Amino acid sequence: MANSEQANQRLTLMGNQAISRGALEAGMRVAAGYPGTPSSEIIENLAKSADEHGLYVEWSINEKVSLEVAAAASLAGLRSLCAMKQNGVNVASDFLLHLAGSGIRAGMVLVHCDDPGALSSVNEGESRHFARMIELPQLEPGDFQEAKDMTKWAFELSEELGQVVMLRSVTRLSHASGGVVPGPLPEVSGQARFEHNGSLLDPQRGPVTAGPVSVNHPRMQEKLARAVELFEESPFNTYSGPEEPELLVITCSICSLYVKEALVMLGAADRVGVLKLGTTWPLPPKLVQRNLERCERIMVVEEVIPFLEENLKIMAAELAGQIGPKQFMAKREGYLPSTGELNPDLVAAALARALDIEYQERPAGYAAKVASAAQATDTPRELAFCPGCPHRASYWSLKSALALDGRDGFICGDIGCYALGARPSNYGILKTLHAMGSGAGLATGFGQLGRFGMDQPVMAVSGDSTFYHAVIPALINAVHQKSPMSLVIMDNSGTAMTGFQPHPGTQTDAMGHPVPPVDLEGICRALGAEVTVCDPFDLETTRQAAMDMLADQSTAKVLILRQLCALSPERKGKKLYDVQVDPDKCLGGQCGCNRLCTRVFGCPGLAWERETGRAYIDEVICAGCGVCASVCPAGAIIKTERA
Amino acid sequence: MAVELKHDPYNLIITGVGGQGNVLASRMLGAVLTAQGLWVTIGETFGASQRGGSVMSHLRVSQDGSWSPQIPQGRAHMVLALEPLEALRVLETYGNPQSMAIVNDRPVMPYAAIAGHAEYPAAEEVAKWLGELTAQTWIIPATETALELGLPIYANVIMMGALAAVGDLPISREGFEAELIKSLGPAKMARNLDAFDQGAAMIAS
């Protein structure tokens, strides 16, 4: 949609769509990434129009490989983009460091999407620090139009510098939508060719290597110095407000819209100046000096760790001889938090404190009514697996198997929807949860601790996409080091949590073209692991297979639980069964089960009716998987196969 | 194009539970309003929040530029709620004495209620609190009507029809139809327009 839309007509685009559009306007030819909220739609959008625009777009096996794929295109003279979420930068950072050393040729942009507040992550790690650590220029668009415009410019900047440019978005930009006027799409042409026969020191025609460091490291810093010159004049750094304000706010990213809003809320726009920075590393000193000179008091508004704040303070200290001392009012001074996301209210509170303004969000009296109504909503709506989700069934069986095994065994969790198994609403069955692939990695380590007296069996879970991304090395390690861990691969046939992107096990690629699937089961067997495959909807067989795995502590074993995600395009809206509770068979409170179906199994489609004291199926919510029929000890849940 | 807005930005929150389709509803309304020449900023979260959690979309409608994708506390003009408890939850944070709400009367049981750790409050209680937190609330049988039309997802369209009928925002039947045909194609139009009209009628009556 946004990719083929005509220029000059304002559209409402998601931040991620705007970024894709900017890449197309820059004549980008190759894009690669690994799915991760909030970044996924960038590659998805480009993949959708790959054929139309003559692009190559791929979902790579992990972020490091995706960065390598994008870099190859740049080295062969084609503009390329790589997109990932914040954790992805950790994965890709080893190559990124070395790529920064070698430099690139055609424009190459790394779009990294942070998740302040961890709205869809198990961390709120900041990937901007890589820009400073690895010595790369950092851009941060402040709204939707800028997301498009800066992406386009980032390719030009990258090409001028011969360096990768990092462009950071955040969830509230990537997943929000706003007005964007698209520009024209260029005619793209040009053949790919890798020139490598020149001198080692010729960046355009020689071999491309991270070393020699004595040559390349100074060169990296020259590129940054050139970036600073360009940043001094960049139209993405703007000042608005009175010439001599009482307070200068320096901000970046989506926070610039929070600042705009907060100043309207407080009616303080005529007292406060706002310097919005789009180029946040390295900082342009002349521009910063010009603005710091406006007043004594400086507030810095950004999310999570004080990155901009610290860099500004260093610069203010360096400039102190010329501009005098400044009073900062930011995170380190306690005006704003350094964990969690910001919003207009937090920014308004900080500004109200700095400006000595009384701000009341609602009339007194409303608060008392809110307190009364809050009785109804004091329990939050716990995240739970969807109705019909195979993970609920899988965990039900694993939970029984661990209980029957009786040795206090446990499961190491991993990243994907199934990470919700760490929550009480999903049996709290996962006892560790960290990075992609870390469940299996930890399990291979726990498996070695029998020699120190640990007699608890250990399991790890992994999704299918996570398996390819980062679990394979841990499984090889377990087999080779004779770690008796049990790896359960919950194969729901796609990268479900982020929207069913393909992975190496699927039969189509990002662009929808057929590709040979890499056999999950075959890999595990080839590595030397014993492999069992079950349908998790068959509770009894799955439980038995899990118990057999736990009983054998001699070697690494794999159990593949294969069943389609309930939201997958193949399954969504298609019930396998009509499910009903037979009111004559459900004994309700009189049954010895103590509401096993609702109290313990916990599917949103199966609820308890207070009036009748019996279970019932909510037909609007039930996805028709039929698993609950195997859970009811009275056989009162009846499933009828659909024609 | 001069479209008068009652407030600028006009702040609308669409709320519900993951899977009810409120992201689709917010995009559809965004498209209808953008076609009127207005600026629409939409704040959404999805991913983990999709899995049975509370899901909110914030829409800011303005004559002039993008606004924060998060509405400030106490600044909602209208809450469109696909689920009654979620309407209350949103009003507690974003409501004010002038707020209005259109609320689907069909509860989705939270896990705590299913597991028996908490009780879902009685409909009359919820209605009383909604009344106290708003200047006007319409509680409508959107899911029930949607099921009569054949699919629960029509509840979204019924809610949009109701919102259009309140008249604060320039959402015409024709504008809705024009955007709908772009995303769904002509085949499913009749049933959706029927749902839109039934929603509108729930406000008029």
PDB file of C-alpha atoms in Angstrom, chain A residues 10 12 14 37 41 120 144 172 175-179 257-258 260-261 265 341-345 359 361-363 366 369-370 372-374 376-377 379-384 386 417 420 424-425 496-497 567 595 598-599 603-604 606 610 618 620-621, chain B residues 17 27 34 37-42 44-48 51-54 60 66-70 72-75 83 85-86 88-89 91-97 106 108-112 114-116 118-121 129 132-133 143 147 152:
ATOM      1  CA  ARG A  10      -0.464  12.767   2.850  1.00  0.00           C
ATOM      2  CA  THR A  12      -1.381   7.920   7.748  1.00  0.00           C
ATOM      3  CA  MET A  14       2.930   3.338  10.746  1.00  0.00           C
ATOM      4  CA  THR A  37       8.721  -6.595  17.872  1.00  0.00           C
ATOM      5  CA  GLU A  41       6.895  -4.610   9.744  1.00  0.00           C
ATOM      6  CA  SER A 120       6.929  -6.577  23.788  1.00  0.00           C
ATOM      7  CA  PHE A 144       6.416   9.793  11.234  1.00  0.00           C
ATOM      8  CA  ARG A 172       5.851   4.213  20.093  1.00  0.00           C
ATOM      9  CA  HIS A 175       4.011   0.814  15.985  1.00  0.00           C
ATOM     10  CA  ALA A 176       2.266   4.159  16.022  1.00  0.00           C
ATOM     11  CA  SER A 177       0.899   5.809  12.897  1.00  0.00           C
ATOM     12  CA  GLY A 178       0.844   9.401  11.751  1.00  0.00           C
ATOM     13  CA  GLY A 179       0.895  11.748   8.790  1.00  0.00           C
ATOM     14  CA  LEU A 257       6.032  14.699  20.555  1.00  0.00           C
ATOM     15  CA  TYR A 258       5.685  14.170  24.321  1.00  0.00           C
ATOM     16  CA  LYS A 260       5.193  19.269  22.408  1.00  0.00           C
ATOM     17  CA  GLU A 261       2.142  17.807  24.144  1.00  0.00           C
ATOM     18  CA  MET A 265      -0.875  20.792  28.651  1.00  0.00           C
ATOM     19  CA  GLU A 341       8.974   4.415  28.826  1.00  0.00           C
ATOM     20  CA  LEU A 342       8.067   8.095  28.994  1.00  0.00           C
ATOM     21  CA  ASN A 343       4.701   9.640  28.152  1.00  0.00           C
ATOM     22  CA  PRO A 344       3.283  13.173  28.052  1.00  0.00           C
ATOM     23  CA  ASP A 345       2.306  12.990  31.741  1.00  0.00           C
ATOM     24  CA  TYR A 359      -0.876  21.061  36.977  1.00  0.00           C
ATOM     25  CA  GLU A 361      -4.986  16.488  35.189  1.00  0.00           C
ATOM     26  CA  ARG A 362      -8.613  16.180  36.336  1.00  0.00           C
ATOM     27  CA  PRO A 363     -10.972  18.083  38.631  1.00  0.00           C
ATOM     28  CA  TYR A 366     -13.343  12.658  39.814  1.00  0.00           C
ATOM     29  CA  LYS A 369     -15.237   8.121  41.572  1.00  0.00           C
ATOM     30  CA  VAL A 370     -12.192   6.510  39.954  1.00  0.00           C
ATOM     31  CA  SER A 372     -14.685   3.444  43.598  1.00  0.00           C
ATOM     32  CA  ALA A 373     -14.715   2.057  40.056  1.00  0.00           C
ATOM     33  CA  ALA A 374     -11.212   0.698  40.544  1.00  0.00           C
ATOM     34  CA  ALA A 376     -13.837  -3.650  39.512  1.00  0.00           C
ATOM     35  CA  THR A 377     -10.525  -3.453  37.720  1.00  0.00           C
ATOM     36  CA  THR A 379      -7.018  -7.384  39.005  1.00  0.00           C
ATOM     37  CA  PRO A 380      -5.093  -6.818  35.781  1.00  0.00           C
ATOM     38  CA  ARG A 381      -5.955  -8.867  32.737  1.00  0.00           C
ATOM     39  CA  GLU A 382      -3.149 -11.424  32.836  1.00  0.00           C
ATOM     40  CA  LEU A 383      -1.610 -12.344  29.516  1.00  0.00           C
ATOM     41  CA  ALA A 384      -2.557 -15.872  28.610  1.00  0.00           C
ATOM     42  CA  CYS A 386      -4.818 -17.709  23.020  1.00  0.00           C
ATOM     43  CA  CYS A 417       4.936 -16.736  22.683  1.00  0.00           C
ATOM     44  CA  LEU A 420       4.380 -16.596  28.581  1.00  0.00           C
ATOM     45  CA  PRO A 424       1.154 -17.741  36.689  1.00  0.00           C
ATOM     46  CA  SER A 425      -1.722 -17.752  34.172  1.00  0.00           C
ATOM     47  CA  ALA A 496       4.200 -16.848  15.461  1.00  0.00           C
ATOM     48  CA  MET A 497       4.717 -14.110  18.022  1.00  0.00           C
ATOM     49  CA  LEU A 567      -3.685 -17.570  14.804  1.00  0.00           C
ATOM     50  CA  ARG A 595     -12.976 -27.012  38.689  1.00  0.00           C
ATOM     51  CA  THR A 598     -11.296 -23.517  34.552  1.00  0.00           C
ATOM     52  CA  ARG A 599      -9.226 -23.191  37.738  1.00  0.00           C
ATOM     53  CA  CYS A 603      -8.339 -21.487  28.532  1.00  0.00           C
ATOM     54  CA  PRO A 604     -10.108 -18.154  27.860  1.00  0.00           C
ATOM     55  CA  LEU A 606     -13.850 -22.086  28.868  1.00  0.00           C
ATOM     56  CA  ARG A 610     -21.781 -18.588  38.704  1.00  0.00           C
ATOM     57  CA  ASP A 618     -17.917 -19.236  25.242  1.00  0.00           C
ATOM     58  CA  VAL A 620     -17.272 -16.397  20.594  1.00  0.00           C
ATOM     59  CA  ILE A 621     -13.865 -17.111  22.108  1.00  0.00           C
TER      60      ILE A 621
ATOM     61  CA  VAL B  17      -8.979  -7.563  24.754  1.00  0.00           C
ATOM     62  CA  ARG B  27      -6.764   1.691  11.263  1.00  0.00           C
ATOM     63  CA  THR B  34      -7.345  10.867   6.878  1.00  0.00           C
ATOM     64  CA  GLY B  37      -7.932  15.790   5.128  1.00  0.00           C
ATOM     65  CA  LEU B  38      -7.400  15.434   8.875  1.00  0.00           C
ATOM     66  CA  TRP B  39      -4.179  14.459  10.616  1.00  0.00           C
ATOM     67  CA  VAL B  40      -4.525  11.217  12.523  1.00  0.00           C
ATOM     68  CA  THR B  41      -1.957   9.911  14.984  1.00  0.00           C
ATOM     69  CA  ILE B  42      -2.566   6.386  16.247  1.00  0.00           C
ATOM     70  CA  GLU B  44      -0.958   1.044  19.469  1.00  0.00           C
ATOM     71  CA  THR B  45       0.805  -1.779  21.162  1.00  0.00           C
ATOM     72  CA  PHE B  46       0.829  -5.309  19.955  1.00  0.00           C
ATOM     73  CA  GLY B  47       2.962  -8.405  20.233  1.00  0.00           C
ATOM     74  CA  ALA B  48       2.738  -9.791  23.755  1.00  0.00           C
ATOM     75  CA  ARG B  51      -2.231 -12.611  23.914  1.00  0.00           C
ATOM     76  CA  GLY B  52      -5.303 -12.172  26.069  1.00  0.00           C
ATOM     77  CA  GLY B  53      -4.207  -8.853  27.556  1.00  0.00           C
ATOM     78  CA  SER B  54      -5.880  -5.459  27.574  1.00  0.00           C
ATOM     79  CA  ARG B  60      -5.583  11.789  17.976  1.00  0.00           C
ATOM     80  CA  SER B  66       1.047  14.756  14.528  1.00  0.00           C
ATOM     81  CA  TRP B  67       0.511  14.514  18.292  1.00  0.00           C
ATOM     82  CA  SER B  68       1.877  12.214  20.946  1.00  0.00           C
ATOM     83  CA  PRO B  69       0.762   8.642  20.189  1.00  0.00           C
ATOM     84  CA  GLN B  70      -0.079   8.387  23.892  1.00  0.00           C
ATOM     85  CA  PRO B  72      -2.298  12.330  28.354  1.00  0.00           C
ATOM     86  CA  GLN B  73      -4.138  11.095  31.427  1.00  0.00           C
ATOM     87  CA  GLY B  74      -7.632  12.490  31.849  1.00  0.00           C
ATOM     88  CA  ARG B  75      -7.844  13.718  28.262  1.00  0.00           C
ATOM     89  CA  GLU B  83     -15.403  -5.011  26.477  1.00  0.00           C
ATOM     90  CA  LEU B  85     -14.288  -3.852  32.133  1.00  0.00           C
ATOM     91  CA  GLU B  86     -11.792  -2.471  29.655  1.00  0.00           C
ATOM     92  CA  LEU B  88     -13.754   1.181  33.025  1.00  0.00           C
ATOM     93  CA  ARG B  89     -10.034   0.506  33.076  1.00  0.00           C
ATOM     94  CA  LEU B  91     -11.703   5.735  31.977  1.00  0.00           C
ATOM     95  CA  GLU B  92      -9.952   5.368  35.310  1.00  0.00           C
ATOM     96  CA  THR B  93      -6.777   6.636  33.673  1.00  0.00           C
ATOM     97  CA  TYR B  94      -7.925   8.714  30.724  1.00  0.00           C
ATOM     98  CA  GLY B  95     -11.475   9.790  31.596  1.00  0.00           C
ATOM     99  CA  ASN B  96     -12.756  13.167  32.787  1.00  0.00           C
ATOM    100  CA  PRO B  97     -16.241  14.434  33.633  1.00  0.00           C
ATOM    101  CA  ARG B 106     -20.303  -8.563  26.178  1.00  0.00           C
ATOM    102  CA  VAL B 108     -14.521 -11.358  28.088  1.00  0.00           C
ATOM    103  CA  MET B 109     -13.556 -13.178  31.277  1.00  0.00           C
ATOM    104  CA  PRO B 110     -10.071 -12.340  32.531  1.00  0.00           C
ATOM    105  CA  TYR B 111      -7.889 -15.288  33.500  1.00  0.00           C
ATOM    106  CA  ALA B 112      -8.339 -14.415  37.180  1.00  0.00           C
ATOM    107  CA  ILE B 114     -11.832 -18.031  34.895  1.00  0.00           C
ATOM    108  CA  ALA B 115      -9.442 -19.442  37.482  1.00  0.00           C
ATOM    109  CA  GLY B 116     -11.701 -18.275  40.304  1.00  0.00           C
ATOM    110  CA  ALA B 118     -11.562 -12.870  41.167  1.00  0.00           C
ATOM    111  CA  GLU B 119     -15.171 -12.269  40.170  1.00  0.00           C
ATOM    112  CA  TYR B 120     -16.324 -10.401  37.111  1.00  0.00           C
ATOM    113  CA  PRO B 121     -18.518  -7.609  38.493  1.00  0.00           C
ATOM    114  CA  TRP B 129     -19.484   3.119  37.423  1.00  0.00           C
ATOM    115  CA  GLU B 132     -20.265   8.054  37.118  1.00  0.00           C
ATOM    116  CA  LEU B 133     -17.081   8.375  35.079  1.00  0.00           C
ATOM    117  CA  THR B 143     -21.365  -8.861  19.924  1.00  0.00           C
ATOM    118  CA  LEU B 147     -23.480 -13.017  16.023  1.00  0.00           C
ATOM    119  CA  PRO B 152     -18.405 -11.854  16.186  1.00  0.00           C
TER     120      PRO B 152
END
